[in-house]
Short mmCIF file of C-alpha atoms in Angstrom, two decimals:
data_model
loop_
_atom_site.label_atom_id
_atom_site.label_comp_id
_atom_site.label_asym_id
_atom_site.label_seq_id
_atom_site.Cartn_x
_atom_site.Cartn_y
_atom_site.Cartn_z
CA UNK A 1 92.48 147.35 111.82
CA UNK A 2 95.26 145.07 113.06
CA UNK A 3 94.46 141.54 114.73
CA UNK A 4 97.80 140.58 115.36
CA UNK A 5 99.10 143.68 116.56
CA UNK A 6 95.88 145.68 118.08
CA UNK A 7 94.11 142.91 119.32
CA UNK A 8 96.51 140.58 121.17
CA UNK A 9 99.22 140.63 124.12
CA UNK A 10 103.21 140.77 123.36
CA UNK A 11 103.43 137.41 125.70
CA UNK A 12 100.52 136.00 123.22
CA UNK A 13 102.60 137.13 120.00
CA UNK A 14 106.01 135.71 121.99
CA UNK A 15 104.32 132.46 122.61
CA UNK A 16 102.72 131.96 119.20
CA UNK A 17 106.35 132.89 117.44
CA UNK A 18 108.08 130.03 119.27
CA UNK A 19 105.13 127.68 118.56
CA UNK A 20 105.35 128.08 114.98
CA UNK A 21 109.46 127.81 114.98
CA UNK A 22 108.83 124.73 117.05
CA UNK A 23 106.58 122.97 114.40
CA UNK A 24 108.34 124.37 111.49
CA UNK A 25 111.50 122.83 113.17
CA UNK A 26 110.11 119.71 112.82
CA UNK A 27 108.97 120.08 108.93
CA UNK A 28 111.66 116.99 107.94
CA UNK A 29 108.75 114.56 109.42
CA UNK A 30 106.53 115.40 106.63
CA UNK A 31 108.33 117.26 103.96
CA UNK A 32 112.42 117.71 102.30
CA UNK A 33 111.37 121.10 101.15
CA UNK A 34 113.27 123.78 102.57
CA UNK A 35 110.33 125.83 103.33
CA UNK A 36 108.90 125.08 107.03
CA UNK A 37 105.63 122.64 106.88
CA UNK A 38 103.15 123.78 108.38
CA UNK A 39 99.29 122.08 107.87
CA UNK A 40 96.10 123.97 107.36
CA UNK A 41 94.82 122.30 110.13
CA UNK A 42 97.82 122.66 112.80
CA UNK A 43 98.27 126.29 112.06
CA UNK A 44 94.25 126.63 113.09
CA UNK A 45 94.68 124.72 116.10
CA UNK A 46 97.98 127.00 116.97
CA UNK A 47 95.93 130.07 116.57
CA UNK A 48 93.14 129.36 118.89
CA UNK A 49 95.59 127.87 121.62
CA UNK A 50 98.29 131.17 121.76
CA UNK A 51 95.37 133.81 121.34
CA UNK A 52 92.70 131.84 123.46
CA UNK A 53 90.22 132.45 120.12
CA UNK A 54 87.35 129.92 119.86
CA UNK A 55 87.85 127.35 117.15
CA UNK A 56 85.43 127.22 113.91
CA UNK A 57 87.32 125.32 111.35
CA UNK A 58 85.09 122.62 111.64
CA UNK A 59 81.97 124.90 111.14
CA UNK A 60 81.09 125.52 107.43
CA UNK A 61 81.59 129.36 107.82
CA UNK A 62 84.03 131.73 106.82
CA UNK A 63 85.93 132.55 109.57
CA UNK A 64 87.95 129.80 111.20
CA UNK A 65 88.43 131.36 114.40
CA UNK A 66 86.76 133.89 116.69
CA UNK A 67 88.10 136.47 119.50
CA UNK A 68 86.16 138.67 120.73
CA UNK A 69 83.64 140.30 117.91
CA UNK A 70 86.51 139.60 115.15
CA UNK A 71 86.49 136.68 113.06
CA UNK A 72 89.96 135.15 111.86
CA UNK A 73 90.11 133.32 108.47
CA UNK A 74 93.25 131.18 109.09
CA UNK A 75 95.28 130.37 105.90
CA UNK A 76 99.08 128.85 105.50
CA UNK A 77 100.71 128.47 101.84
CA UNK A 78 104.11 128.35 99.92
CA UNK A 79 104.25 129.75 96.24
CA UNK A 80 101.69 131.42 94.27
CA UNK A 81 99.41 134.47 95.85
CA UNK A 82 96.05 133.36 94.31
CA UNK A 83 94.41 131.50 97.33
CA UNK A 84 91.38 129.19 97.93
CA UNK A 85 88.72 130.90 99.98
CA UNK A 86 85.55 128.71 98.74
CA UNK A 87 84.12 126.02 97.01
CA UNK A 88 80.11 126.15 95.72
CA UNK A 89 80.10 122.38 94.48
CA UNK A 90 76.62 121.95 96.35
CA UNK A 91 75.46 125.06 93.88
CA UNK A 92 77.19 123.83 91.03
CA UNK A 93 73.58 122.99 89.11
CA UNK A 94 73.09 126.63 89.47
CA UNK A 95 75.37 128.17 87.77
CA UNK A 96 77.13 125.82 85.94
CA UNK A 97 75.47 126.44 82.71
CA UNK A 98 75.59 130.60 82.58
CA UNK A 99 77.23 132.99 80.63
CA UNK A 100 80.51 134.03 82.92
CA UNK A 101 79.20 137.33 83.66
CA UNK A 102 75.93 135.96 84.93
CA UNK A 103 77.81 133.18 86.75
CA UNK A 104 80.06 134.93 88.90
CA UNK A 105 77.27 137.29 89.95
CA UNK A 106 75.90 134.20 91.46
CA UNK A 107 78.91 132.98 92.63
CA UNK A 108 80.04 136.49 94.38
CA UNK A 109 76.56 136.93 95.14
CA UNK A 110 76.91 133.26 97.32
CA UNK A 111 80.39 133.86 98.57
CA UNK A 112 78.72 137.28 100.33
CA UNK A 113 75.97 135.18 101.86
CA UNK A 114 78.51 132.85 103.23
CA UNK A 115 80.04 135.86 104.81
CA UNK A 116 76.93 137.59 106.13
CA UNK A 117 75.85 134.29 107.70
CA UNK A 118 79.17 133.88 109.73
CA UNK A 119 78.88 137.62 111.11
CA UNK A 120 75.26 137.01 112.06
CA UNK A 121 75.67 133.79 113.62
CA UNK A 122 78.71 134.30 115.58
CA UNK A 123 77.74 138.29 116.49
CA UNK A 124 80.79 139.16 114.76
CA UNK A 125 81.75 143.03 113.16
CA UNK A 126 84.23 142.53 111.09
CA UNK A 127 86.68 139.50 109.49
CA UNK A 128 90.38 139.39 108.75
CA UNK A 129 92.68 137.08 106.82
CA UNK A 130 95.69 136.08 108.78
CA UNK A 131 98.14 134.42 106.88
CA UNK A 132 101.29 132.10 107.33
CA UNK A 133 103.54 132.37 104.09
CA UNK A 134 106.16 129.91 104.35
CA UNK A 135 109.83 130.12 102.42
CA UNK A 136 112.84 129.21 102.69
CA UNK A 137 113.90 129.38 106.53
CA UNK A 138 111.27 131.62 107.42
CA UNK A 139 107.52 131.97 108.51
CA UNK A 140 105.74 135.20 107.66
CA UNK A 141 103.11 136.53 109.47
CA UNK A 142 100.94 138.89 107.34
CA UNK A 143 97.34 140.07 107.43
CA UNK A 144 94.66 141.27 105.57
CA UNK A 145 91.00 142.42 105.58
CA UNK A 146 88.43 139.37 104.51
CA UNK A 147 85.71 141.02 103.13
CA UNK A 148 82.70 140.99 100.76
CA UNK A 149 83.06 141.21 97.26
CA UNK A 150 81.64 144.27 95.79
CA UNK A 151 78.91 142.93 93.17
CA UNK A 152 78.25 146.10 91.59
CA UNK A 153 81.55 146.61 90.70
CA UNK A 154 82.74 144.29 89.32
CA UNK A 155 84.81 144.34 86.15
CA UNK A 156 87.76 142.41 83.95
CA UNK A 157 85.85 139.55 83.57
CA UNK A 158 87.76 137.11 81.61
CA UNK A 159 87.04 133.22 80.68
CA UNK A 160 90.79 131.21 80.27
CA UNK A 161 90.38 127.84 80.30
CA UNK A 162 88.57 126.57 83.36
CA UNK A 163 88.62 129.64 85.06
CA UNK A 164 87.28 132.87 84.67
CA UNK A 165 89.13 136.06 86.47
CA UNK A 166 87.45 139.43 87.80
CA UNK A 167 88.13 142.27 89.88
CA UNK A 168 85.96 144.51 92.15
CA UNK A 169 88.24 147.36 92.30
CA UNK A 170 89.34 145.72 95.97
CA UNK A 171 90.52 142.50 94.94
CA UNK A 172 91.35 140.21 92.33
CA UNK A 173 89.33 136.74 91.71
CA UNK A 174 89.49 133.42 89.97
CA UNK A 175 86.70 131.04 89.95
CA UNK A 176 88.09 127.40 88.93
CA UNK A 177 85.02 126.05 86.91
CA UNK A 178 85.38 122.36 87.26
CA UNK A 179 86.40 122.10 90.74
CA UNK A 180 84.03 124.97 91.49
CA UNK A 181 86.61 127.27 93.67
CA UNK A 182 86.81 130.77 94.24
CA UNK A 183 90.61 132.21 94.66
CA UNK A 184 91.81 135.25 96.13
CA UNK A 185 94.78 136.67 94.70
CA UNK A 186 96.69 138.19 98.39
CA UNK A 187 98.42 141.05 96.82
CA UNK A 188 96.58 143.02 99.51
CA UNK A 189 99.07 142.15 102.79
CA UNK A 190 100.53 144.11 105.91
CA UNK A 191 103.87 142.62 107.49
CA UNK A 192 103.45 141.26 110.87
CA UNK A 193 105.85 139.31 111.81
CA UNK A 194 108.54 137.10 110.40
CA UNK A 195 109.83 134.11 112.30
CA UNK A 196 113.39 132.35 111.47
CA UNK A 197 113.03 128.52 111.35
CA UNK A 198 115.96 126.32 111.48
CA UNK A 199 114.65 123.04 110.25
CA UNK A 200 116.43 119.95 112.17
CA UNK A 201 117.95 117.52 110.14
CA UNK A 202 116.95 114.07 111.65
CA UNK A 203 113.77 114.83 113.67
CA UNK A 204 113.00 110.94 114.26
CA UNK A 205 116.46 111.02 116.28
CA UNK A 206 115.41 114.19 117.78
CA UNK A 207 111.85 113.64 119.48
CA UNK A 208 113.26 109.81 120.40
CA UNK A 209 116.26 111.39 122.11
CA UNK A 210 113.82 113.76 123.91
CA UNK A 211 111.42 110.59 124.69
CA UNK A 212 113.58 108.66 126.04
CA UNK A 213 113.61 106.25 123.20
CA UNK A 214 117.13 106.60 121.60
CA UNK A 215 118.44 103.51 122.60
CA UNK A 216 115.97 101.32 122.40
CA UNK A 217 115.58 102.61 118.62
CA UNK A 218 119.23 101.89 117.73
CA UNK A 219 119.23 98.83 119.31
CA UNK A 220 116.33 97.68 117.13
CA UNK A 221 118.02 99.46 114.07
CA UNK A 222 121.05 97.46 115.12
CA UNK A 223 118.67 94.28 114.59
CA UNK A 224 117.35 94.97 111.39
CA UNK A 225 120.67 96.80 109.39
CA UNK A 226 120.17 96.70 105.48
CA UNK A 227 121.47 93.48 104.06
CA UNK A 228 121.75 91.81 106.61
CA UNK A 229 118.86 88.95 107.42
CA UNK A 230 119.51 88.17 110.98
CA UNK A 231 121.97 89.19 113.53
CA UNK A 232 122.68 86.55 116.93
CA UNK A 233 121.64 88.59 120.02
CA UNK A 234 122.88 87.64 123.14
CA UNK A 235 121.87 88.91 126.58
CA UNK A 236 124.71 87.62 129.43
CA UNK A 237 122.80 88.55 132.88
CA UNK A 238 126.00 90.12 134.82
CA UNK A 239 125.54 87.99 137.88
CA UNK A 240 123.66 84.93 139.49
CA UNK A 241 121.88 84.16 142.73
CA UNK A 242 120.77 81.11 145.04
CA UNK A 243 120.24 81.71 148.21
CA UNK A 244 123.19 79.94 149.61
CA UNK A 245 125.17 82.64 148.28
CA UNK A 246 123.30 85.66 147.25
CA UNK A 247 124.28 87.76 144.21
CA UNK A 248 127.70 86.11 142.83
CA UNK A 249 129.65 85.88 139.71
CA UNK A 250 129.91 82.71 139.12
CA UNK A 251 133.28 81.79 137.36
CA UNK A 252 132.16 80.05 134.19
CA UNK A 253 129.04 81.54 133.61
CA UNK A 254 127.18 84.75 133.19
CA UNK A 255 130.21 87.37 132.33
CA UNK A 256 132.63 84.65 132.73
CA UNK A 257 131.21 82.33 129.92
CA UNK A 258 134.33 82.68 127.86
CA UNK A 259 136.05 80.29 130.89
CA UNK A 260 132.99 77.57 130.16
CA UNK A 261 134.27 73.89 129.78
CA UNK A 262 133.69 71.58 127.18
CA UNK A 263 134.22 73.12 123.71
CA UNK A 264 136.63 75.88 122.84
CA UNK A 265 135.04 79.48 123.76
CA UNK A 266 135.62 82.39 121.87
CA UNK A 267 137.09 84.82 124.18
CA UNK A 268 134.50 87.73 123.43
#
């Protein structure tokens, strides 16, 4: 089953494509990579505004989002495949001393009740990954089923370093020991959507220009140029008023201060 494409509206998908090009635009604010930036935490927030999904990221569960009886585990990356989908520090005294086929029973065995707790607490059927890959110029939308690991099957179990890897015949696994993380390796994902970003080159310039702010900003950069310690401002009003006369220009002052007696003005 297909989320993206079974479950929601083309004006949803439309919306959510320029959302993501609009805050991948903007990646220069946080990052020079060439890949779009895009944080774990904005890209849950996106998904739950375009496809009107209720929000659990906050919730220790495994799904992030919710529509409908489908729950949505929201992940973003660049790079490597092999993914973070939980952490068992609280459990750590559990396990930490087995031998690694005893410990990742435990630790599958906990990732499953995780999973089964999220379904029965939200009424949900059934999960999905969906998954922002992000490379050069481009966001990817892919998906994938989230699902239980498959205890009784497990197999390739293999202790390198501070991890130890192992399959279920589904998927692949890593659990980091010391910072006691289970990884998903997402060889297992269908093609959305892909989403051309052109990253702007000066976004500070950008948002001020759209805020209204330009000016004001170069004036102040103006103020404070590189080298230089101070700079003499001076604000000439362009007229002058008493009530005699109203608004005038008066013909040594104001925009006429060049013509000022007494010592020699510069003309400018």
């Amino acid at each position: 089953m297909s989320f993206y494409d079974e479950m929601t509206t083309e004006e949803e998908r439309l919306n959510y494509s320029l959302m993501l090009e609009m805050i991948g635009s903007l990646s220069n604010l946080f990052s020079e990579s060439p890949s779009p930036y895009l944080a774990s935490r904005i890209s849950e927030n996106l998904f739950c505004r375009c496809f009107f999904a209720d929000n659990l990221s906050r919730n220790d569960v495994t799904a992030d989002a919710k529509r409908g009886k489908t729950g949505i585990g929201i992940k973003t990356w660049t790079g490597s495949q092999s993914q973070k989908i939980a952490e068992f520090d609280a459990l750590r005294n559990t396990y930490i001393n087995d031998e690694p086929e005893i410990l990742i029973s435990k630790v599958a065995g906990y990732r499953n009740d995780r999973i089964q707790k999220t379904l029965d607490t939200y009424s949900i059927d059934t999960m999905v990954y969906h998954c922002l890959l992000r490379t050069e110029g481009l966001i990817s939308v892919y998906e994938c089923p989230l699902v239980k690991i498959d205890v009784g099957n497990i197999t390739k179990i293999k202790k390198t370093g501070a991890s130890i890897y192992f399959e279920d015949g589904i998927n692949a696994y890593s659990f980091n020991l010391s910072k006691s993380t289970l990884f998903k390796r997402f060889d297992d994902l269908e093609l959305m959507n892909e989403i051309p970003v052109t990253i702007i080159e000066d976004p500070y310039e950008y948002l001020a220009e759209k805020m209204g702010l330009l000016d004001k900003i170069k004036r102040l950069q103006i103020r404070t140029e590189p080298g230089v310690s101070h700079i003499e401002t001076a604000y000439l009003p362009l007229y002058s008023f008493n009530n005699k006369a109203g608004f005038f220009v008066p013909p040594k002052e104001c925009l006429n201060i060049r013509f000022a007696g007494g010592r020699r003005r510069d003309p400018y």
